[in-house]
Coordinates of C-alpha atoms in Angstrom, one line a residue:
Chain A
M1068 CA 0.0 0.0 0.0
A1069 CA 1.3 3.5 -0.8
E1070 CA 2.2 6.2 1.6
S1071 CA -1.1 7.8 1.0
T1072 CA -2.8 5.1 3.0
A1073 CA -3.4 5.5 6.7
L1074 CA -1.1 3.4 8.9
P1075 CA -3.9 1.5 10.8
L1076 CA -5.3 0.4 7.5
V1077 CA -1.8 -0.9 6.4
L1078 CA -1.5 -2.8 9.7
L1079 CA -4.9 -4.3 9.3
A1080 CA -4.2 -5.4 5.8
E1081 CA -1.0 -7.0 7.0
Q1082 CA -3.0 -8.9 9.6
F1083 CA -5.5 -10.2 7.0
A1084 CA -2.6 -11.2 4.7
R1085 CA -1.3 -13.5 7.5
L1086 CA -4.5 -15.6 7.2
P1087 CA -4.2 -18.7 4.9
G1088 CA -5.3 -18.2 1.3
I1089 CA -5.5 -14.4 1.5
G1090 CA -3.0 -12.5 -0.6
M1091 CA -1.9 -8.8 -0.2
K1092 CA -4.5 -7.6 -2.7
S1093 CA -7.4 -9.4 -1.0
A1094 CA -6.1 -8.3 2.4
Q1095 CA -6.2 -4.6 1.3
R1096 CA -9.7 -5.0 -0.1
L1097 CA -10.8 -6.6 3.3
A1098 CA -9.2 -3.7 5.2
Y1099 CA -11.1 -1.2 3.2
Y1100 CA -14.2 -3.2 3.6
V1101 CA -13.8 -3.1 7.4
M1102 CA -13.7 0.7 7.2
G1103 CA -17.2 0.7 5.7
M1104 CA -18.6 -1.7 8.4
S1105 CA -20.9 -0.3 11.1
D1106 CA -19.5 -0.2 14.7
E1107 CA -21.8 -3.0 15.7
D1108 CA -20.7 -5.3 12.9
T1109 CA -17.0 -4.6 13.6
K1110 CA -17.5 -5.4 17.3
A1111 CA -19.5 -8.6 16.4
F1112 CA -16.7 -9.7 14.1
C1113 CA -14.0 -9.2 16.8
D1114 CA -16.2 -10.8 19.5
A1115 CA -16.7 -13.9 17.3
V1116 CA -12.9 -14.2 16.8
M1117 CA -12.1 -13.8 20.5
N1118 CA -15.0 -15.9 21.6
A1119 CA -14.1 -18.8 19.3
H1120 CA -10.5 -18.6 20.4
S1121 CA -11.2 -18.5 24.1
S1122 CA -14.2 -20.8 24.6
V1123 CA -13.3 -23.5 22.1
H1124 CA -10.7 -26.1 23.1
M1125 CA -10.0 -29.8 22.3
C1126 CA -12.3 -32.6 23.3
S1127 CA -10.4 -34.5 26.1
V1128 CA -11.0 -37.8 24.3
C1129 CA -10.8 -37.3 20.5
M1130 CA -9.1 -33.9 20.2
N1131 CA -12.0 -32.4 18.1
F1132 CA -12.8 -28.8 18.8
T1133 CA -15.6 -28.3 21.3
E1134 CA -16.9 -25.9 24.0
K1135 CA -17.5 -28.7 26.5
E1136 CA -15.4 -31.3 28.2
L1137 CA -16.5 -33.8 25.5
C1138 CA -17.4 -33.1 21.9
P1139 CA -21.0 -34.0 20.8
I1140 CA -19.8 -37.2 19.1
C1141 CA -17.8 -38.5 22.1
A1142 CA -20.7 -37.6 24.4
D1143 CA -23.1 -39.5 22.2
E1144 CA -23.9 -42.9 23.8
S1145 CA -25.1 -44.4 20.5
R1146 CA -21.7 -44.1 18.8
D1147 CA -19.6 -47.3 18.5
R1148 CA -16.4 -46.6 20.6
G1149 CA -14.8 -49.7 19.2
V1150 CA -14.0 -48.0 15.8
I1151 CA -11.8 -44.9 15.7
C1152 CA -11.5 -42.9 12.5
A1153 CA -8.2 -41.0 12.6
V1154 CA -8.3 -37.7 10.7
E1155 CA -5.9 -34.8 10.1
S1156 CA -8.1 -32.0 11.2
P1157 CA -11.5 -31.3 12.8
K1158 CA -13.0 -30.2 9.5
D1159 CA -12.5 -33.8 8.2
I1160 CA -15.0 -34.9 10.9
A1161 CA -17.6 -32.6 9.4
A1162 CA -17.0 -34.3 6.0
F1163 CA -17.5 -37.8 7.4
E1164 CA -20.6 -36.8 9.4
R1165 CA -22.2 -35.5 6.2
T1166 CA -22.1 -39.1 4.8
R1167 CA -24.5 -40.0 7.8
E1168 CA -23.1 -43.6 7.4
Y1169 CA -20.3 -43.6 9.9
K1170 CA -21.3 -44.6 13.4
G1171 CA -17.9 -44.9 15.1
V1172 CA -15.9 -42.2 16.8
Y1173 CA -13.0 -40.0 15.7
H1174 CA -9.5 -39.0 16.6
V1175 CA -8.0 -35.8 15.3
L1176 CA -4.2 -35.9 14.8
H1177 CA -4.1 -32.1 14.2
G1178 CA -1.6 -32.3 11.4
L1179 CA 0.3 -34.7 9.2
I1180 CA 4.0 -35.8 9.5
S1181 CA 5.9 -33.5 7.3
P1182 CA 9.7 -33.2 8.0
M1183 CA 10.0 -30.5 5.3
D1184 CA 7.6 -28.3 7.3
G1185 CA 9.2 -29.3 10.6
V1186 CA 6.2 -31.4 11.7
T1187 CA 7.4 -34.5 13.5
P1188 CA 5.3 -37.3 15.0
E1189 CA 5.7 -35.5 18.4
N1190 CA 3.7 -32.5 17.1
L1191 CA 0.7 -34.7 16.4
K1192 CA -1.9 -36.2 18.8
I1193 CA -0.6 -39.7 18.3
K1194 CA 0.3 -40.4 21.9
E1195 CA -3.4 -39.5 22.8
L1196 CA -4.6 -42.1 20.2
L1197 CA -2.3 -44.8 21.7
D1198 CA -3.5 -44.0 25.2
R1199 CA -7.2 -44.4 24.0
I1200 CA -6.3 -47.8 22.5
A1201 CA -4.4 -48.9 25.6
A1202 CA -7.5 -48.1 27.7
G1203 CA -9.1 -51.0 25.9
G1204 CA -12.3 -51.7 23.9
V1205 CA -11.0 -50.5 20.5
R1206 CA -11.3 -53.1 17.6
E1207 CA -10.4 -51.0 14.6
V1208 CA -8.5 -47.8 13.7
I1209 CA -9.4 -46.4 10.3
M1210 CA -6.6 -44.2 8.9
A1211 CA -8.5 -41.5 7.1
T1212 CA -5.7 -39.0 6.3
N1213 CA -5.6 -37.4 2.8
P1214 CA -4.2 -39.5 -0.1
T1215 CA -1.1 -37.3 -0.3
V1216 CA 2.6 -38.1 0.5
E1217 CA 2.2 -36.7 4.0
G1218 CA -1.1 -38.4 4.5
E1219 CA 0.3 -41.8 3.5
A1220 CA 3.4 -41.4 5.6
T1221 CA 1.4 -40.5 8.6
A1222 CA -1.0 -43.4 8.0
M1223 CA 2.0 -45.8 7.8
Y1224 CA 3.7 -44.4 10.9
V1225 CA 0.6 -44.6 13.1
S1226 CA -0.4 -48.0 11.8
R1227 CA 3.1 -49.4 12.9
L1228 CA 2.5 -48.2 16.4
V1229 CA -1.2 -49.3 16.6
K1230 CA -0.8 -52.8 15.1
P1231 CA 1.4 -54.2 17.9
L1232 CA -1.5 -53.3 20.3
G1233 CA -3.6 -56.0 18.6
V1234 CA -6.0 -53.6 16.9
K1235 CA -7.0 -53.8 13.2
V1236 CA -5.8 -50.9 11.2
T1237 CA -7.5 -50.0 7.9
R1238 CA -7.0 -47.3 5.3
L1239 CA -9.7 -45.5 3.2
A1240 CA -10.1 -47.1 -0.3
F1241 CA -8.5 -45.5 -3.3
G1242 CA -10.4 -45.4 -6.6
L1243 CA -12.4 -43.3 -9.0
P1244 CA -14.4 -40.5 -7.4
V1245 CA -18.2 -41.2 -7.8
G1246 CA -19.6 -39.0 -10.6
G1247 CA -16.1 -38.6 -12.1
T1248 CA -15.0 -39.6 -15.6
L1249 CA -12.2 -42.0 -16.6
E1250 CA -10.9 -39.5 -19.1
Y1251 CA -10.0 -37.0 -16.3
A1252 CA -8.7 -39.5 -13.8
D1253 CA -4.9 -39.3 -13.2
E1254 CA -2.9 -42.5 -13.9
V1255 CA -2.2 -43.3 -10.2
T1256 CA -5.9 -43.1 -9.3
L1257 CA -6.8 -45.3 -12.3
F1258 CA -4.1 -47.8 -11.4
K1259 CA -5.4 -48.0 -7.8
A1260 CA -9.0 -48.3 -9.1
L1261 CA -7.9 -51.2 -11.3
E1262 CA -5.9 -52.9 -8.5
N1263 CA -8.7 -52.6 -6.0
R1264 CA -11.4 -53.8 -8.5
S1265 CA -14.2 -55.8 -7.0
E1266 CA -16.4 -58.5 -8.5
I1267 CA -20.0 -57.5 -9.5
Chain B
M1385 CA -20.8 -26.9 9.0
A1386 CA -22.1 -30.1 10.6
E1387 CA -23.6 -30.5 14.1
S1388 CA -20.2 -31.9 15.2
T1389 CA -18.7 -28.4 15.0
A1390 CA -18.6 -26.2 18.1
L1391 CA -21.1 -23.3 17.9
P1392 CA -18.5 -20.4 18.4
L1393 CA -16.6 -21.8 15.4
V1394 CA -19.8 -21.8 13.3
L1395 CA -20.5 -18.2 14.3
L1396 CA -16.9 -17.2 13.5
A1397 CA -17.1 -18.8 10.1
E1398 CA -20.3 -16.9 9.4
Q1399 CA -18.6 -13.7 10.3
F1400 CA -15.7 -14.4 7.9
A1401 CA -18.2 -15.4 5.2
R1402 CA -19.8 -11.9 5.4
L1403 CA -16.5 -10.4 4.2
P1404 CA -16.2 -9.7 0.4
G1405 CA -14.7 -12.5 -1.7
I1406 CA -14.8 -15.1 1.1
G1407 CA -17.1 -18.0 0.5
M1408 CA -18.4 -20.5 3.2
K1409 CA -15.5 -23.0 2.5
S1410 CA -12.8 -20.3 2.9
A1411 CA -14.6 -18.9 5.9
Q1412 CA -14.6 -22.4 7.6
R1413 CA -10.9 -22.8 6.9
L1414 CA -10.2 -19.3 8.3
A1415 CA -12.2 -20.1 11.5
Y1416 CA -10.2 -23.3 12.0
Y1417 CA -7.0 -21.3 11.4
V1418 CA -7.9 -18.9 14.2
M1419 CA -8.2 -21.8 16.6
G1420 CA -4.5 -22.6 15.9
M1421 CA -3.4 -19.0 16.4
S1422 CA -1.6 -18.0 19.7
D1423 CA -3.5 -15.7 22.2
E1424 CA -1.2 -12.8 21.2
D1425 CA -1.8 -13.2 17.5
T1426 CA -5.5 -13.4 18.0
K1427 CA -5.5 -10.2 20.1
A1428 CA -3.2 -8.4 17.6
F1429 CA -5.6 -9.3 14.8
C1430 CA -8.7 -8.0 16.7
D1431 CA -6.8 -4.9 17.9
A1432 CA -5.9 -4.1 14.3
V1433 CA -9.5 -4.4 13.2
M1434 CA -10.8 -2.2 16.1
N1435 CA -8.0 0.3 15.8
A1436 CA -8.4 0.8 12.0
H1437 CA -12.2 1.1 12.5
S1438 CA -12.0 3.6 15.3
S1439 CA -8.9 5.8 14.5
V1440 CA -9.3 6.1 10.7
H1441 CA -11.9 8.5 9.3
M1442 CA -12.4 10.5 6.1
C1443 CA -10.1 13.5 5.2
S1444 CA -12.2 16.7 5.7
V1445 CA -11.2 17.8 2.2
C1446 CA -10.9 14.8 -0.2
M1447 CA -12.7 12.1 1.7
N1448 CA -9.7 9.7 1.6
F1449 CA -9.1 7.6 4.7
T1450 CA -6.7 9.1 7.2
E1451 CA -5.9 9.3 10.9
K1452 CA -5.5 13.0 10.9
E1453 CA -7.7 16.0 10.0
L1454 CA -6.2 16.1 6.5
C1455 CA -4.8 13.2 4.5
P1456 CA -1.0 13.3 3.6
I1457 CA -1.9 14.4 0.1
C1458 CA -4.2 17.3 1.0
A1459 CA -1.6 18.3 3.7
D1460 CA 1.2 18.3 1.1
E1461 CA 1.8 22.0 0.1
S1462 CA 3.6 20.9 -3.1
R1463 CA 0.5 19.3 -4.7
D1464 CA -1.5 21.2 -7.3
R1465 CA -4.9 22.0 -5.7
G1466 CA -6.1 23.2 -9.1
V1467 CA -6.5 19.7 -10.5
I1468 CA -8.8 17.2 -8.7
C1469 CA -8.8 13.5 -9.7
A1470 CA -12.2 12.0 -8.7
V1471 CA -12.1 8.3 -7.9
E1472 CA -14.5 5.7 -6.7
S1473 CA -12.6 4.5 -3.6
P1474 CA -9.4 5.2 -1.5
K1475 CA -7.6 2.3 -3.0
D1476 CA -7.7 3.9 -6.4
I1477 CA -5.6 6.8 -4.9
A1478 CA -2.9 4.2 -4.1
A1479 CA -2.9 3.1 -7.7
F1480 CA -2.5 6.6 -9.0
E1481 CA 0.3 7.4 -6.5
R1482 CA 2.2 4.4 -7.7
T1483 CA 2.6 6.1 -11.1
R1484 CA 4.5 8.9 -9.3
E1485 CA 3.4 11.2 -12.2
Y1486 CA 0.2 12.8 -10.8
K1487 CA 0.9 16.0 -8.9
G1488 CA -2.7 17.1 -8.3
V1489 CA -5.1 16.2 -5.5
Y1490 CA -8.0 13.7 -5.2
H1491 CA -11.6 13.4 -4.3
V1492 CA -13.0 10.1 -3.2
L1493 CA -16.7 9.6 -4.2
H1494 CA -17.0 6.4 -2.0
G1495 CA -19.0 4.5 -4.6
L1496 CA -20.5 4.6 -8.0
I1497 CA -24.1 5.4 -9.0
S1498 CA -25.8 2.1 -9.3
P1499 CA -29.7 2.2 -9.1
M1500 CA -29.7 -1.7 -9.2
D1501 CA -27.8 -1.8 -5.9
G1502 CA -29.7 1.1 -4.4
V1503 CA -26.8 3.5 -4.7
T1504 CA -28.1 7.0 -5.8
P1505 CA -26.0 10.2 -6.3
E1506 CA -27.0 11.2 -2.7
N1507 CA -25.1 8.3 -1.3
L1508 CA -21.8 9.5 -2.9
K1509 CA -19.6 12.4 -1.8
I1510 CA -20.6 14.5 -4.8
K1511 CA -21.9 17.5 -2.8
E1512 CA -18.5 17.7 -1.1
L1513 CA -16.8 17.8 -4.5
L1514 CA -19.1 20.6 -5.7
D1515 CA -18.4 22.5 -2.4
R1516 CA -14.6 22.2 -3.0
I1517 CA -15.1 23.6 -6.5
A1518 CA -17.4 26.4 -5.3
A1519 CA -14.6 27.5 -2.9
G1520 CA -12.6 28.4 -6.0
G1521 CA -9.1 27.7 -7.4
V1522 CA -10.0 24.5 -9.3
R1523 CA -9.2 24.4 -13.0
E1524 CA -9.8 20.8 -13.9
V1525 CA -11.7 17.7 -12.6
I1526 CA -10.4 14.4 -13.9
M1527 CA -13.1 11.7 -13.8
A1528 CA -11.1 8.6 -12.9
T1529 CA -13.9 6.1 -12.3
N1530 CA -13.7 2.6 -13.6
P1531 CA -14.5 2.0 -17.3
T1532 CA -17.7 0.1 -16.4
V1533 CA -21.3 1.0 -16.9
E1534 CA -21.6 2.4 -13.4
G1535 CA -18.2 4.2 -13.7
E1536 CA -19.3 5.8 -17.0
A1537 CA -22.7 6.8 -15.6
T1538 CA -21.1 8.4 -12.5
A1539 CA -18.6 10.2 -14.6
M1540 CA -21.3 11.6 -16.9
Y1541 CA -23.5 12.6 -13.9
V1542 CA -20.7 14.4 -12.0
S1543 CA -19.5 16.1 -15.2
R1544 CA -22.9 17.6 -15.8
L1545 CA -22.9 19.2 -12.4
V1546 CA -19.3 20.4 -12.5
K1547 CA -19.2 21.9 -16.0
P1548 CA -21.7 24.7 -15.3
L1549 CA -19.3 25.9 -12.6
G1550 CA -16.8 26.8 -15.3
V1551 CA -14.4 24.0 -14.6
K1552 CA -12.8 21.7 -17.3
V1553 CA -13.9 18.1 -16.8
T1554 CA -11.8 15.3 -18.4
R1555 CA -12.0 11.5 -18.5
L1556 CA -9.2 8.9 -18.4
A1557 CA -8.2 7.7 -21.9
F1558 CA -9.5 4.4 -23.2
G1559 CA -7.1 2.2 -25.2
L1560 CA -4.9 -0.8 -25.2
P1561 CA -3.3 -1.7 -21.9
V1562 CA 0.5 -1.3 -22.1
G1563 CA 2.1 -4.7 -22.5
G1564 CA -1.1 -6.2 -23.8
T1565 CA -1.6 -7.9 -27.1
L1566 CA -4.1 -6.9 -29.9
E1567 CA -5.2 -10.6 -30.0
Y1568 CA -6.7 -10.5 -26.5
A1569 CA -8.1 -7.0 -26.6
D1570 CA -12.0 -7.0 -26.6
E1571 CA -13.7 -5.2 -29.5
V1572 CA -14.9 -2.2 -27.5
T1573 CA -11.3 -1.5 -26.2
L1574 CA -9.9 -1.9 -29.7
F1575 CA -12.5 0.4 -31.2
K1576 CA -11.7 3.0 -28.5
A1577 CA -7.9 2.6 -29.2
L1578 CA -8.6 3.1 -32.9
E1579 CA -10.9 6.1 -32.3
N1580 CA -8.4 7.8 -30.0
R1581 CA -5.3 7.1 -32.2
S1582 CA -2.6 9.7 -32.1
E1583 CA -0.1 10.8 -34.7
I1584 CA 3.5 9.6 -34.3

């Protein structure tokens, strides 16, 4: 931003630019937008940020974000505690819940192993997962990390620690996305779809 | 967001989604990002929002955003007060200042006439511009609104009010963008470039 811009606006734009997926141009536009907001709207926005940050913490069991001691899923008596779906982040839980088919519980790892970004296994909630399994009653752990290099590495790492505890470890299936076309499938996905073909 | 998501997070995502150019998916990602921010970073972010909103107001002369009574440009004695460049928003001033060629002053209209969006001439800072001209000393008003339907309509509207005051009104030139190629120029731009051709 040029010298003609008021300093608080420059500082605000810099704050917006620190958020993921927001470049300097968008950050400037957002800063100018805030100038046009009413006092009430501005306060409501800041209150929402501070409130979410202060009142939301991790579920003591599955590490999902919640306001209470237990998240709604861990508190739900009807969920099958014998199956744990291990995911990278809380938003992945929302994706699984949308399927309305999964009746087990979750465990949020809060990241994926990525030595390039300085994320080691110690930074993830792996110990908490092993503690849950050690407490007993768990039959299966579904590794539901993304099908990326980091997601695969994390799934392999966690499975090697979980298997010796006598628990079945599974991985999400690879294949063609439903509604997709063969033409646009990449070769690795197509190979996986071929490899994992099932009889009809 | 699904029921599994903590309410303050949903409310925060809704606040982000109200900002321009941020959809519900991005808003959710931003809300989750805030959860991972440190207490200091979260406070710094909110302080920047509140500070920009409370300490920045409009320059009493040109309506640009500033912390002081006058913006740096209106306070600059070396600028030519006889030429006023009328723009839609404060960020357009930054664009002109980057050229380092314009030595006049500005007037921010804070919007464009757009009956479809309920923006009438009374919503813009047109009266303030006419008052500046009435105070005397202005030789030229450059209408520097965007080359869109709303920008053109606003330029025409303002020029009809300014001309009777005996002040020259000009419009930014239309033509090919520097560094662009003929192949990708739209027909209206190309027609304008042809119409406004100059001898070499």
